[in-house]
Amino acid sequence: MSMSNRYLKPKNVKEAMETIQKLFNQYRHAALTKELLDYHTNLANRLQTDIYREAVRENDKKQLADLANMIVAMQTWTKLRLSNQPFNGKMKNFKLVGQNQPKFKQHVHKIKGNHNYRASRH
């Protein structure tokens, strides 16, 4: 029995994807060792094999699109790390997002009771 199957027994594709995303975000900045690369490659392979087959069986178009994005994200991390480039993103909603994007707080302006949620004061 392989190690990955022993620890990862998701109930469905969504749970498997969420678990892998969480694991990825935990190790994404770790020093690149052979063990980490093997672990990452193993997770990426699971996304492309048993998890993919199950996603096809569940036949959810959005989930299949998310899975495709996630596979690309995992491959992007591998390419960057193997070429010694820094990786300063994280995975969110099964896509890579940069972490140095400005975050704007949403302020609600109460003018005569009309809610204007679009105003962003910087």
XYZ file of C-alpha atoms in Angstrom:
122
model
C 0.000 0.000 0.000
C 1.482 3.350 -0.954
C 1.967 6.039 1.668
C -0.413 8.525 0.073
C -3.335 6.124 0.184
C -2.754 5.401 3.829
C -3.153 9.026 4.890
C -5.506 10.487 2.332
C -8.954 8.900 2.216
C -11.214 11.681 0.999
C -14.944 11.124 0.697
C -15.168 12.921 -2.649
C -13.230 14.952 -5.180
C -13.915 18.300 -3.509
C -12.544 17.036 -0.195
C -9.475 15.569 -1.912
C -8.799 18.875 -3.696
C -9.270 20.887 -0.496
C -6.911 18.562 1.389
C -4.201 18.817 -1.265
C -4.622 22.600 -1.455
C -4.203 22.820 2.330
C -1.113 20.580 2.267
C 0.365 22.565 -0.635
C -0.091 25.850 1.232
C 1.698 24.347 4.247
C 4.828 23.270 2.356
C 4.953 25.788 -0.504
C 7.816 27.818 1.022
C 9.753 24.896 2.487
C 13.319 24.210 1.386
C 13.267 22.102 -1.758
C 14.507 18.624 -0.911
C 14.196 15.399 -2.853
C 11.619 14.233 -0.286
C 9.510 17.378 -0.708
C 9.692 17.161 -4.494
C 8.662 13.479 -4.372
C 5.796 14.313 -2.001
C 4.612 17.192 -4.203
C 4.926 15.106 -7.382
C 2.937 12.328 -5.729
C 0.116 14.760 -4.821
C 0.147 16.213 -8.354
C -0.034 12.688 -9.791
C -3.024 11.857 -7.610
C -4.801 14.933 -9.018
C -4.179 13.632 -12.526
C -5.083 9.991 -11.922
C -7.541 8.686 -9.314
C -8.893 12.110 -8.322
C -9.310 13.076 -11.989
C -11.101 9.808 -12.798
C -13.465 10.361 -9.883
C -14.063 13.986 -10.987
C -15.027 12.757 -14.458
C -17.385 10.274 -12.821
C -18.962 13.045 -10.667
C -19.336 15.054 -13.894
C -19.281 18.556 -12.382
C -18.021 21.003 -15.033
C -16.832 23.630 -12.548
C -15.038 21.029 -10.469
C -13.273 19.665 -13.554
C -12.181 23.217 -14.440
C -10.949 23.781 -10.866
C -9.051 20.502 -11.014
C -7.396 21.521 -14.304
C -6.351 24.850 -12.724
C -5.008 23.039 -9.703
C -2.898 20.670 -11.818
C -1.401 23.690 -13.649
C -0.732 25.372 -10.285
C 1.128 22.303 -8.999
C 3.202 22.107 -12.213
C 3.981 25.844 -12.042
C 5.327 25.453 -8.499
C 7.540 22.563 -9.624
C 8.941 24.555 -12.576
C 9.632 27.641 -10.459
C 11.254 25.739 -7.624
C 13.389 23.570 -9.910
C 14.682 26.693 -11.662
C 15.550 28.231 -8.258
C 13.022 31.017 -8.645
C 11.219 32.245 -5.562
C 7.647 31.178 -5.107
C 5.648 33.854 -3.323
C 2.104 32.837 -3.985
C -0.388 30.485 -2.478
C -3.236 28.384 -3.709
C -6.719 29.751 -3.206
C -9.877 28.372 -4.809
C -7.602 25.843 -6.536
C -5.622 28.543 -8.394
C -2.322 30.219 -7.664
C -2.648 33.747 -6.361
C 0.175 36.194 -5.690
C 0.537 37.345 -2.132
C 1.678 40.858 -2.829
C -1.554 42.197 -4.227
C -2.953 45.196 -2.358
C -5.955 44.413 -0.234
C -8.685 47.042 -0.195
C -11.092 47.175 2.685
C -14.682 47.694 1.772
C -16.288 50.604 3.596
C -20.035 50.912 3.622
C -21.249 54.483 3.176
C -24.604 55.045 4.772
C -25.981 57.952 2.796
C -29.744 58.281 3.194
C -29.965 54.569 3.791
C -28.840 53.613 0.273
C -26.127 51.017 0.496
C -23.220 51.723 -1.763
C -20.842 48.836 -1.270
C -18.693 49.691 -4.249
C -16.877 52.678 -2.801
C -13.344 51.774 -1.857
C -11.424 54.518 -0.073
C -7.685 54.075 -0.342
